[in-house]
Coordinates of C-alpha atoms in Angstrom, one line a residue:
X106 CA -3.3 -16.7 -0.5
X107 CA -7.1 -17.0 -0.4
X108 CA -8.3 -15.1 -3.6
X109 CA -10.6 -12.4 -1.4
X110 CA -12.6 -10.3 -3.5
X111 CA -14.3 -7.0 -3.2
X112 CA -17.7 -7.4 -5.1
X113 CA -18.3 -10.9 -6.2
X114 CA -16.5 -14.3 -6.4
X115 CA -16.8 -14.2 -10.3
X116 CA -14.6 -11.6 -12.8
X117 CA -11.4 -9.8 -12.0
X118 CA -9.5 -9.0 -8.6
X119 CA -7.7 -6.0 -10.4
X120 CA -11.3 -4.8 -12.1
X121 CA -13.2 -5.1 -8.4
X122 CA -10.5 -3.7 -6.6
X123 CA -10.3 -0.4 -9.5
X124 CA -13.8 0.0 -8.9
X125 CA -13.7 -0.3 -5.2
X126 CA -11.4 2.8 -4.9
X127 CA -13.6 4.3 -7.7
X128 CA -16.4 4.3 -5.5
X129 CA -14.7 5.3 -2.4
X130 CA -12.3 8.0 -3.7
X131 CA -14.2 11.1 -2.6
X132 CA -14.1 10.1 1.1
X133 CA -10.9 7.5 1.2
X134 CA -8.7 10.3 2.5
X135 CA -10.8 11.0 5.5
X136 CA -11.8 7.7 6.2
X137 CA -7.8 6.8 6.0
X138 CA -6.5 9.1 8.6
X139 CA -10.2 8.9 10.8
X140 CA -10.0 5.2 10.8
X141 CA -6.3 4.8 11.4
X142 CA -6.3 7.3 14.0
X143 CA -3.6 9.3 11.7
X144 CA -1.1 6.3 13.0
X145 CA -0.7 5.2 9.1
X146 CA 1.4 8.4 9.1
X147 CA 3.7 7.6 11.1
X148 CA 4.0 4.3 10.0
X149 CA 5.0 5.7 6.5
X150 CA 7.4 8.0 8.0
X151 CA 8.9 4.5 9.4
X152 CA 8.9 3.2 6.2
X153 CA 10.6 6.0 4.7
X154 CA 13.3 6.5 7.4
X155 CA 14.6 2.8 6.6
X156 CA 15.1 4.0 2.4
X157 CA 17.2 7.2 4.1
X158 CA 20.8 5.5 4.0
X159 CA 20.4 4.6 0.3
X160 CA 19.7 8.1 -0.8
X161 CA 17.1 6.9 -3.4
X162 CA 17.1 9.7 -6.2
X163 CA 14.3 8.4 -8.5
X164 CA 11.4 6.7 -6.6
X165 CA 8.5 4.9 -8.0
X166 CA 5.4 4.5 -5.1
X167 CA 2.8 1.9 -6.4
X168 CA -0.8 1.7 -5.7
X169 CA -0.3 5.2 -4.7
X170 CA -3.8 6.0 -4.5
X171 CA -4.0 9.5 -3.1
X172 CA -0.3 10.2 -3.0
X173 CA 0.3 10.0 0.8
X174 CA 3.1 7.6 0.3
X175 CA 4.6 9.7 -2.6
X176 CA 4.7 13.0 -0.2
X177 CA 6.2 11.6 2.9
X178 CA 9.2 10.0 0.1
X179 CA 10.1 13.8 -0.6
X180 CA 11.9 13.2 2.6
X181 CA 14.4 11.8 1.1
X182 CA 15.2 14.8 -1.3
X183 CA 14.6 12.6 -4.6
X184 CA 15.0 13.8 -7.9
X185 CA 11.8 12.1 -9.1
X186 CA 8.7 10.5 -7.5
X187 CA 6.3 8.1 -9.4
X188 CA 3.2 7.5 -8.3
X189 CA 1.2 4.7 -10.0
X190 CA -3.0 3.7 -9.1
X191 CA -5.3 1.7 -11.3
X192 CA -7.9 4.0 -9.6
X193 CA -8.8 6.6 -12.1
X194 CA -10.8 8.2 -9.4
X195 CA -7.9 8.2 -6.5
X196 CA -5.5 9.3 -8.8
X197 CA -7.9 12.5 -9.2
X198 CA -7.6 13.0 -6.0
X199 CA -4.1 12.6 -5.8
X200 CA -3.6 15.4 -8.5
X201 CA -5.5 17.2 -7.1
X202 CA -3.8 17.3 -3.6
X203 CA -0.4 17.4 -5.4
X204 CA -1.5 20.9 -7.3
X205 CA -2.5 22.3 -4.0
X206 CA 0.3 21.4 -2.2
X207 CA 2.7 22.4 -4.9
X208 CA 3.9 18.9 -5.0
X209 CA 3.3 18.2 -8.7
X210 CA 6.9 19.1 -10.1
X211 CA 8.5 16.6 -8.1
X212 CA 5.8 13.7 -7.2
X213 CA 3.9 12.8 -11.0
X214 CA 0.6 10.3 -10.7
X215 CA -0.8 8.5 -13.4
X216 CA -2.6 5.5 -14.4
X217 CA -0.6 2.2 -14.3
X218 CA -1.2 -1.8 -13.2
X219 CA 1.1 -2.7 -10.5
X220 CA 1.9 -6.4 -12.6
X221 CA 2.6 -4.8 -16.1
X222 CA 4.7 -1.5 -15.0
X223 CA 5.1 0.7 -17.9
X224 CA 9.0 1.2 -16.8
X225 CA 11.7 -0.3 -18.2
X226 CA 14.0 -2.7 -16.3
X227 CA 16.5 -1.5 -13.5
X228 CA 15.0 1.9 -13.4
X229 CA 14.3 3.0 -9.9
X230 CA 16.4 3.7 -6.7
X231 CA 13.9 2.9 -4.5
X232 CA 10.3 1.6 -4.6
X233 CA 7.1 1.7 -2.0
X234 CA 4.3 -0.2 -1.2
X235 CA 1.5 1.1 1.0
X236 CA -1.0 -1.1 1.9
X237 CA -1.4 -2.0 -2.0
X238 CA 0.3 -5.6 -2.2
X239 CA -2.6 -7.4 -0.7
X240 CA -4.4 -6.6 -3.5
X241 CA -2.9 -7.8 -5.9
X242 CA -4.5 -10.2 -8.7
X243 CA -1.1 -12.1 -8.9
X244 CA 1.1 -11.4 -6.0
X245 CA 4.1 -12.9 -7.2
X246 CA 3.7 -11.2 -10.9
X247 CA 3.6 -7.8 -8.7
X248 CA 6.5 -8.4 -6.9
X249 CA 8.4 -9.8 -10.1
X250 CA 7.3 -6.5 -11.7
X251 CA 8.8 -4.7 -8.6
X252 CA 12.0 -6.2 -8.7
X253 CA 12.6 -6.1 -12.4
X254 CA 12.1 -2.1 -12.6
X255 CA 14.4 -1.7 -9.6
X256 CA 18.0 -1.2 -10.1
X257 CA 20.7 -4.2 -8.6
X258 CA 20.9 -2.7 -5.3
X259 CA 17.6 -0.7 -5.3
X260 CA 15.4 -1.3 -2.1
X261 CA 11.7 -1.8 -1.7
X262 CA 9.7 -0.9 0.9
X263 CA 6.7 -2.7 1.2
X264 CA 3.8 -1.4 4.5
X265 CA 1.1 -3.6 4.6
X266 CA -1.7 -4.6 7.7
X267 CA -0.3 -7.6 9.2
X268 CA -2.5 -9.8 11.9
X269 CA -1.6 -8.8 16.1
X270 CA 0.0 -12.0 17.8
X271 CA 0.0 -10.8 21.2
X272 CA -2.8 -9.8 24.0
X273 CA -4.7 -7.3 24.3
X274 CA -3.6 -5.9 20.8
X275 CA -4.6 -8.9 18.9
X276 CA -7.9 -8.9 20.3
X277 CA -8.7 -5.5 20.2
X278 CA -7.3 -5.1 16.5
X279 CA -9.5 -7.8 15.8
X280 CA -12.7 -6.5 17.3
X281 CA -11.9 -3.0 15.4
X282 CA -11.5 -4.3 12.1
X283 CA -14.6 -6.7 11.7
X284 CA -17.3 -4.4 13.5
X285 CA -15.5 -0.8 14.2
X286 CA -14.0 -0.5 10.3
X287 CA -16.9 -2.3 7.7
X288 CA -19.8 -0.1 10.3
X289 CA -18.4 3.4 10.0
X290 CA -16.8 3.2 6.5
X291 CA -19.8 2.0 5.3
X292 CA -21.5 4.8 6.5
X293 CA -19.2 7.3 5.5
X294 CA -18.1 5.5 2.0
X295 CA -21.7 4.8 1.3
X296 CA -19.9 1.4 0.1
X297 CA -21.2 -1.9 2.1
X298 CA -18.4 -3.7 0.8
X299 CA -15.1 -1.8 0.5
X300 CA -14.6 -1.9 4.6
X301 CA -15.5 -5.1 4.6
X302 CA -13.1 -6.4 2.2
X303 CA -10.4 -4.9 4.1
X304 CA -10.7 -6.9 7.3
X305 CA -11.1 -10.1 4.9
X306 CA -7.9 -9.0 2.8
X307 CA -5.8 -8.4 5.5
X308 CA -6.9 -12.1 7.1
X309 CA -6.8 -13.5 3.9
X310 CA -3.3 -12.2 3.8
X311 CA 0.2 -14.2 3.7
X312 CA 2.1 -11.9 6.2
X313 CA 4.9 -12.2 8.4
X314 CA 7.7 -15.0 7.9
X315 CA 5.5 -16.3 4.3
X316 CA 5.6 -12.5 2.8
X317 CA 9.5 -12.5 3.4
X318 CA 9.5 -16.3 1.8
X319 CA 7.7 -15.2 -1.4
X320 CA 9.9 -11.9 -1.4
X321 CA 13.2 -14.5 -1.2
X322 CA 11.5 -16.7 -3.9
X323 CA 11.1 -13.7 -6.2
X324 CA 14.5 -12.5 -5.8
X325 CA 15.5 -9.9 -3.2
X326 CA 18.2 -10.5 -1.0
X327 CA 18.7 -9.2 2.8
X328 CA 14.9 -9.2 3.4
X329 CA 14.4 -7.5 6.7
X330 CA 10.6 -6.6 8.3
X331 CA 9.8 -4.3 11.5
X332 CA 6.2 -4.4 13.3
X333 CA 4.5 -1.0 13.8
X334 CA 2.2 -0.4 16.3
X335 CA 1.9 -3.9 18.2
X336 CA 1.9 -6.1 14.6
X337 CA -1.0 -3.7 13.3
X338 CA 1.1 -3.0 10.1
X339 CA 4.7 -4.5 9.0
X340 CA 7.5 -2.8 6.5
X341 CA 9.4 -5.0 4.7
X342 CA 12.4 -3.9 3.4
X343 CA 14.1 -5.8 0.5
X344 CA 17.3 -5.0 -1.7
X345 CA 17.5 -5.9 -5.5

């Protein structure tokens, strides 16, 4: 995986990418839904759906951001939710939401790095990824962290933007995410960067059949993925 930065070639993925959600916090839940056409949504509830069977009870959701991930998991009636950002600033947000939506008994946020969890090992049912793993400094650390606070038989479900194969959503996906996505978020976000990084993250990404490889490599077993919305997005689903 190309090592696609935020800011600047020099200094830290994990610092950039902190201070990239810093930056955007304020508006990131408006851009989200406005950019995405709310279809992220339902591409969570996907997600979630595919956990149901195993009946997760406690549920850790990394790179949680605002919490959207983290709400649609109460779904599945879980003791527990964890909710973990290296975004001081999103996680602000997320609290906040969580306190006004009377969430914040069940779903707690706080500050954590998704390749040193702060959890010890075979701890969680179930965990989820929303569009967090392509930003990872060290994606195989990440997933190693994943797997060793999951209990042997715990799933995670991983959403991430994946690259269209197929006409006309390939080319359309492609025009919208290098002129539609960097001009209006940079407007909105006052951040030139941020949207821009996305399209080049999500390029830069090793999706599909490679993901599922380095998932296999790392250690979970019965790897499955589904395509959302035309190959938009994909959930992988792996089992401990």
């Amino acid at each position: 995986m190309a090592d696609v930065k935020p800011y600047s070639e020099e200094g830290s993925k994990k610092e950039q990418v902190a201070d990239m959600f810093n930056n955007i916090s304020g508006r990131y839940d408006f851009l989200n839904h406005f950019l995405s056409m709310g279809i992220d949504k339902s591409w969570r509830r996907k997600a979630i759906k595919l956990l149901k069977p195993f009946e997760p009870k406690l549920i850790l959701d990394i790179a949680t951001g605002t919490g959207d991930f983290a709400i649609a998991a109460r779904k599945l009636n879980p003791e527990l939710i964890y909710g973990v950002d290296i975004s001081s600033g999103m996680l602000e947000k997320g609290k906040e939401k969580m306190k006004k939506k009377g969430y914040d008994k069940q779903i707690t946020l706080s500050l954590g790095d998704s390749e040193n969890l702060p959890f010890e090992d075979n701890y969680f049912d179930a965990i989820t990824v929303g569009f967090g793993v392509r930003n990872f400094e060290n994606l195989e650390k990440g997933l190693s962290e994943i797997n060793r606070v999951l209990k042997p038989g715990g799933h995670a479900a991983i959403l991430e933007f994946s690259k269209p194969k197929k006409f006309p959503v390939k080319q359309s996906f492609r025009f919208y995410s290098k002129y539609f996505i960097p001009t209006i978020g940079k407007l909105v976000s006052k951040d030139k960067r941020a949207y821009t990084y996305l399209p080049e993250s999500v390029e830069a990404f090793p999706e599909g059949e490679a993901f599922s490889a380095i998932m296999e490599k790392i250690g979970f077993k019965n790897n499955t993925r589904k395509l959302v919305s035309g190959g938009i997005a994909t959930i992988y689903l792996g089992e401990k």
